[in-house]
Amino acid sequence: MNINIYYGGRGIIDDPTIYVINKVQEILEELRVKVTRYNLFEAKNSIATLPQTLKEADGIILATTVEWYGIGGYMQQFLDACWLFGDKERIAQIYMAPIVMSTTYGEREGKLNLSTAWEILGGRPCSGICGYIENTLALEMNEQYLHVIEKKAENIYRTINQRMASFPASNQAVKQMASPPQAIDLTPQETEQLSQYVTDDSYVRRQKEDIQELTSLFRDKMNNEEAQSEEEYLVELKKAFRPQQGIEATYFINIEEKPTPLIIKVTDSNLECYYGAEEPSDVEMQLNRAAMEDIVNGRMTFQRAFMSGAMKMKGDFRVLRSMDQIFQFVE
């Protein structure tokens, strides 16, 4: 039988949880159990890969210390990694015994949190150990405390070895009905590989650099497109301009795909064309890019676009007709 111990404390010398799990490990090994221990504070940069170590385990012990509030960050990271990268089908077969010792208030809540978290992951919680220890020396010198630890360790062994049945937990049913999690369509092998990538600092750093480079390229492309959009059709209009005496008008062209309208001002031989804000005009036109492309490429005139319905117009129709005189596009 294989049992893994995951210790989520800080590893300080007078941590009562270390004493308890040392005794539990001794007792389990006497019962010919293969015990593998993982100190999360030593593996803090690779916690995301630790759910892979659950594969060969028949049971696990989650041990942590409440020093001021809650189960601590390392243990929470490990549980998060089990949720994100763990094989849920394998976790469903694993028994978990919580061991939570506190030097302040909250050991019972910590034990309950670990059991609840393991149930939500789909695993099987079993009876563990929790207690308040003000002084680790008092724990070591008290024979009754040692007897309690021995009995609890034997119960953990018996539960896992005999694979004792237990009633289903309501929080599993409520969670599935109220807020089913969004499944990530990955195989266990792909999930395992993903967890390795997450813990690889060089890979994560390279990904961030690639994202920044892509963002920069996209931003430059957008800027270039905006710059080109502000110049679009201006060259064609200036090239096709044929001055006519006595024509003085302002044309307002709203192209649907463009955020700002195209404004054309003609005064005899002078031409101004630019993209800008709406202003008083003699003729206001609305059309899409395809119709505008047909006009500037000589496939259609402004008047024909209006007559065919490809362009809408407000204003003096005679002024609109003058556009085909002063702008002569050749196909």
Coordinates of C-alpha atoms in Angstrom, one line a residue:
M1 CA 0.0 0.0 0.0
N2 CA 1.3 3.5 -0.9
I3 CA 0.5 6.6 1.1
N4 CA 1.7 10.1 0.2
I5 CA 2.1 12.8 2.8
Y6 CA 1.8 16.4 1.6
Y7 CA 3.0 18.9 4.2
G8 CA 1.9 22.5 3.6
G9 CA 3.5 24.3 6.6
R10 CA 6.6 26.4 6.5
G11 CA 8.9 23.8 7.9
I12 CA 9.9 25.7 11.1
I13 CA 11.5 23.6 13.9
D14 CA 8.8 23.9 16.5
D15 CA 5.9 23.2 14.1
P16 CA 3.7 20.7 15.9
T17 CA 2.4 19.3 12.6
I18 CA 5.9 18.1 11.7
Y19 CA 6.1 16.1 15.0
V20 CA 2.6 14.5 14.3
I21 CA 3.3 13.5 10.7
N22 CA 6.7 12.1 11.7
K23 CA 5.0 9.8 14.2
V24 CA 2.2 8.9 11.8
Q25 CA 4.9 8.0 9.2
E26 CA 6.7 5.8 11.6
I27 CA 3.6 3.9 12.5
L28 CA 2.5 3.5 8.9
E29 CA 6.0 2.2 7.9
E30 CA 5.8 -0.3 10.8
L31 CA 2.6 -1.5 9.2
R32 CA 4.6 -2.1 5.9
V33 CA 3.2 0.9 4.1
K34 CA 5.3 2.7 1.6
V35 CA 5.2 6.3 2.7
T36 CA 6.4 9.1 0.4
R37 CA 6.6 12.6 1.8
Y38 CA 6.4 15.9 -0.1
N39 CA 7.3 19.2 1.7
L40 CA 5.4 21.8 -0.3
F41 CA 7.7 24.7 1.0
E42 CA 10.6 22.9 -0.7
A43 CA 8.7 22.3 -3.9
K44 CA 7.0 25.7 -4.1
N45 CA 8.2 26.3 -7.7
S46 CA 6.8 22.9 -8.9
I47 CA 3.6 22.5 -6.9
A48 CA 1.6 22.4 -10.2
T49 CA 3.3 19.1 -11.1
L50 CA 2.6 17.4 -7.8
P51 CA -0.8 16.1 -8.8
Q52 CA 1.1 13.7 -11.0
T53 CA 2.4 12.0 -7.8
L54 CA -1.2 10.9 -6.9
K55 CA -1.1 8.2 -9.6
E56 CA 0.3 5.4 -7.5
A57 CA -1.1 6.4 -4.2
D58 CA -3.9 4.4 -2.4
G59 CA -4.3 7.2 0.1
I60 CA -2.8 10.6 1.0
I61 CA -2.4 12.7 4.1
L62 CA -2.8 16.5 3.7
A63 CA -1.0 18.1 6.7
T64 CA -0.8 21.8 7.5
T65 CA -0.5 24.2 10.3
V66 CA -2.8 27.0 11.2
E67 CA -0.4 29.7 12.4
W68 CA -2.7 32.7 12.1
Y69 CA -5.6 32.0 9.8
G70 CA -6.5 29.1 7.4
I71 CA -4.7 26.2 5.9
G72 CA -1.9 28.3 4.4
G73 CA -0.8 29.3 0.9
Y74 CA 1.2 26.2 -0.1
M75 CA -1.6 23.8 0.7
Q76 CA -4.1 26.0 -1.2
Q77 CA -1.8 26.0 -4.2
F78 CA -1.6 22.3 -4.1
L79 CA -5.4 21.9 -4.0
D80 CA -5.7 24.4 -6.8
A81 CA -3.2 22.4 -8.9
C82 CA -5.3 19.2 -8.2
W83 CA -8.4 21.0 -9.5
L84 CA -6.6 22.3 -12.6
F85 CA -4.2 19.6 -13.5
G86 CA -5.2 16.5 -11.4
D87 CA -6.7 13.3 -12.9
K88 CA -10.2 13.5 -11.5
E89 CA -10.9 9.8 -12.2
R90 CA -7.8 8.8 -10.2
I91 CA -8.5 11.3 -7.4
A92 CA -12.0 9.7 -7.0
Q93 CA -10.3 6.5 -5.9
I94 CA -8.0 8.1 -3.3
Y95 CA -8.7 8.4 0.4
M96 CA -7.5 11.5 2.1
A97 CA -6.8 12.0 5.8
P98 CA -6.3 15.6 7.0
I99 CA -3.9 16.5 9.8
V100 CA -4.2 20.1 11.0
M101 CA -2.4 21.4 14.1
S102 CA -2.7 25.0 15.2
T103 CA -0.8 27.4 17.3
T104 CA -3.8 29.7 17.3
Y105 CA -7.5 29.3 16.7
G106 CA -8.9 27.4 13.7
E107 CA -7.7 23.8 13.6
R108 CA -11.2 22.3 13.3
E109 CA -12.1 24.7 10.5
G110 CA -8.8 23.9 8.7
K111 CA -9.5 20.2 8.9
L112 CA -13.1 20.7 7.6
N113 CA -11.7 22.8 4.7
L114 CA -9.4 20.1 3.6
S115 CA -12.1 17.5 3.8
T116 CA -14.5 19.6 1.9
A117 CA -12.0 20.5 -0.8
W118 CA -11.1 16.8 -1.3
E119 CA -14.8 16.0 -1.6
I120 CA -15.3 18.7 -4.2
L121 CA -12.4 17.2 -6.1
G122 CA -14.3 13.9 -6.1
G123 CA -12.0 12.2 -3.6
R124 CA -12.8 10.2 -0.4
P125 CA -12.0 11.9 2.9
C126 CA -11.5 9.9 6.0
S127 CA -11.0 10.7 9.7
G128 CA -7.9 12.6 10.5
I129 CA -6.2 14.5 13.3
C130 CA -6.6 18.1 14.5
G131 CA -5.6 19.8 17.7
Y132 CA -4.4 23.0 19.3
I133 CA -0.8 22.9 20.6
E134 CA 0.7 25.9 22.3
N135 CA 4.1 24.3 22.9
T136 CA 5.5 21.5 20.8
L137 CA 7.6 20.3 23.7
A138 CA 4.4 19.6 25.7
L139 CA 3.2 17.5 22.7
E140 CA 6.4 15.5 22.7
M141 CA 6.4 14.8 26.4
N142 CA 2.8 13.8 26.8
E143 CA 2.3 10.0 26.5
Q144 CA -1.5 10.4 26.1
Y145 CA -1.0 12.6 23.0
L146 CA 1.3 9.9 21.5
H147 CA -1.3 7.3 22.2
V148 CA -4.0 9.4 20.4
I149 CA -1.6 9.8 17.3
E150 CA -1.0 6.0 17.2
K151 CA -4.7 5.2 17.3
K152 CA -5.5 7.8 14.7
A153 CA -2.7 6.5 12.4
E154 CA -4.0 2.9 12.8
N155 CA -7.5 4.2 11.8
I156 CA -6.1 5.9 8.7
Y157 CA -4.3 2.7 7.8
R158 CA -7.4 0.6 8.4
T159 CA -9.7 2.9 6.4
I160 CA -7.4 3.0 3.3
N161 CA -6.4 -0.7 3.5
Q162 CA -10.0 -2.0 3.8
R163 CA -11.3 0.7 1.4
M164 CA -14.1 1.4 3.8
A165 CA -17.3 2.7 2.2
S166 CA -18.8 6.0 3.2
F167 CA -22.0 7.9 2.4
P168 CA -21.9 10.3 -0.5
A169 CA -21.5 14.0 0.4
S170 CA -24.2 16.5 -0.3
N171 CA -21.7 19.2 -1.5
Q172 CA -20.9 17.0 -4.5
A173 CA -24.5 16.8 -5.6
V174 CA -25.2 20.5 -4.9
K175 CA -22.1 21.5 -6.8
Q176 CA -23.1 19.5 -9.8
M177 CA -26.6 20.9 -9.9
A178 CA -25.9 24.5 -9.1
S179 CA -22.7 25.3 -10.9
P180 CA -21.2 22.5 -13.0
P181 CA -17.5 23.4 -13.7
Q182 CA -16.5 24.1 -17.3
A183 CA -14.6 21.1 -18.4
I184 CA -11.3 21.4 -20.1
D185 CA -11.2 18.9 -23.0
L186 CA -7.8 17.6 -22.3
T187 CA -6.5 14.0 -21.8
P188 CA -4.7 13.2 -18.5
Q189 CA -1.4 13.2 -20.5
E190 CA -2.1 16.7 -21.9
T191 CA -3.1 18.0 -18.5
E192 CA 0.1 16.6 -17.0
Q193 CA 2.2 18.2 -19.8
L194 CA 0.3 21.5 -19.2
S195 CA 1.2 21.4 -15.5
Q196 CA 4.9 20.9 -16.4
Y197 CA 4.7 24.0 -18.7
V198 CA 3.2 26.0 -15.9
T199 CA 6.1 25.3 -13.5
D200 CA 8.8 25.9 -16.2
D201 CA 9.8 29.5 -15.5
S202 CA 11.7 29.8 -18.8
Y203 CA 8.7 28.5 -20.8
V204 CA 6.3 30.9 -19.0
R205 CA 8.8 33.8 -19.6
R206 CA 9.2 32.9 -23.2
Q207 CA 5.4 32.7 -23.6
K208 CA 5.1 36.2 -22.1
E209 CA 7.7 37.6 -24.4
D210 CA 5.9 36.0 -27.4
I211 CA 2.6 37.5 -26.3
Q212 CA 4.3 40.9 -25.9
E213 CA 5.9 40.6 -29.4
L214 CA 2.5 39.6 -30.9
T215 CA 0.8 42.5 -29.2
S216 CA 3.4 44.9 -30.5
L217 CA 3.1 43.6 -34.0
F218 CA -0.7 43.7 -33.8
R219 CA -0.5 47.3 -32.5
D220 CA 1.8 48.3 -35.3
K221 CA -0.4 46.7 -37.8
M222 CA -3.5 48.5 -36.4
N223 CA -1.6 51.8 -36.5
N224 CA -0.6 51.2 -40.1
E225 CA -4.1 50.2 -41.1
E226 CA -5.4 53.4 -39.4
A227 CA -2.9 55.5 -41.2
Q228 CA -3.7 53.8 -44.5
S229 CA -7.4 54.2 -43.8
E230 CA -7.0 58.0 -43.3
E231 CA -5.3 58.2 -46.8
E232 CA -7.6 55.8 -48.6
Y233 CA -9.3 57.2 -51.8
L234 CA -7.5 60.6 -51.4
V235 CA -4.9 59.9 -54.0
E236 CA -7.5 58.6 -56.5
L237 CA -9.7 61.6 -56.0
K238 CA -6.8 64.0 -56.6
K239 CA -5.7 62.1 -59.6
A240 CA -9.2 62.1 -61.2
F241 CA -9.9 65.8 -60.4
R242 CA -10.8 67.9 -63.4
P243 CA -11.3 71.6 -62.5
Q244 CA -14.5 73.2 -63.7
Q245 CA -15.2 76.9 -63.6
G246 CA -18.1 78.0 -61.5
I247 CA -18.4 74.9 -59.4
E248 CA -18.2 75.5 -55.7
A249 CA -19.5 72.8 -53.4
T250 CA -18.9 70.7 -50.3
Y251 CA -19.5 66.9 -50.6
F252 CA -19.9 64.8 -47.5
I253 CA -19.4 61.0 -48.1
N254 CA -20.1 58.6 -45.3
I255 CA -18.5 55.2 -46.1
E256 CA -20.2 52.6 -43.8
E257 CA -16.9 50.7 -42.9
K258 CA -15.1 53.9 -41.9
P259 CA -15.4 55.6 -38.5
T260 CA -15.0 59.1 -40.0
P261 CA -16.6 60.6 -43.1
L262 CA -14.8 61.7 -46.3
I263 CA -15.2 65.4 -46.9
I264 CA -14.5 66.9 -50.4
K265 CA -14.4 70.7 -50.9
V266 CA -14.2 72.1 -54.5
T267 CA -13.8 75.8 -55.4
D268 CA -13.2 76.2 -59.1
S269 CA -9.7 74.8 -59.5
N270 CA -9.0 74.1 -55.8
L271 CA -9.6 70.7 -54.3
E272 CA -9.5 69.7 -50.6
C273 CA -10.3 66.2 -49.5
Y274 CA -9.8 64.7 -46.1
Y275 CA -11.4 62.5 -43.4
G276 CA -12.9 64.6 -40.6
A277 CA -15.9 65.5 -38.5
E278 CA -19.3 66.2 -40.0
E279 CA -19.8 69.8 -41.1
P280 CA -22.3 71.7 -43.3
S281 CA -22.4 70.3 -46.9
D282 CA -24.3 70.7 -50.1
V283 CA -24.6 67.0 -50.7
E284 CA -24.5 64.2 -48.1
M285 CA -23.9 60.7 -49.4
Q286 CA -23.9 57.3 -47.8
L287 CA -22.6 54.1 -49.4
N288 CA -20.5 51.0 -48.5
R289 CA -16.9 50.3 -49.4
A290 CA -17.7 48.1 -52.4
A291 CA -19.7 50.9 -54.1
M292 CA -16.9 53.4 -53.4
E293 CA -14.4 51.0 -54.9
D294 CA -16.6 50.7 -58.1
I295 CA -16.7 54.5 -58.4
V296 CA -13.0 55.2 -57.9
N297 CA -12.1 52.4 -60.3
G298 CA -14.4 53.8 -63.1
R299 CA -16.9 51.0 -63.0
M300 CA -19.7 53.3 -61.8
T301 CA -20.5 57.0 -61.6
F302 CA -21.9 58.8 -58.5
Q303 CA -25.1 59.4 -60.3
R304 CA -25.5 55.8 -61.4
A305 CA -24.7 54.6 -57.8
F306 CA -27.6 56.8 -56.6
M307 CA -30.0 55.7 -59.3
S308 CA -29.3 52.0 -58.7
G309 CA -29.8 52.3 -54.9
A310 CA -26.1 51.5 -54.1
M311 CA -25.8 55.0 -52.6
K312 CA -28.2 57.2 -50.6
M313 CA -28.1 60.9 -50.9
K314 CA -29.5 64.1 -49.3
G315 CA -29.1 67.6 -50.8
D316 CA -29.1 69.2 -54.2
F317 CA -29.2 66.6 -57.0
R318 CA -27.6 69.1 -59.5
V319 CA -24.6 69.3 -57.2
L320 CA -24.4 65.5 -57.2
R321 CA -24.4 65.5 -61.0
S322 CA -21.5 67.9 -61.0
M323 CA -19.3 65.3 -59.2
D324 CA -19.2 63.2 -62.3
Q325 CA -17.9 66.2 -64.3
I326 CA -15.1 67.2 -61.9
F327 CA -14.1 63.6 -61.0
Q328 CA -13.4 61.4 -64.1
F329 CA -12.2 58.0 -63.0
V330 CA -10.9 55.7 -65.8
E331 CA -11.4 51.9 -65.5

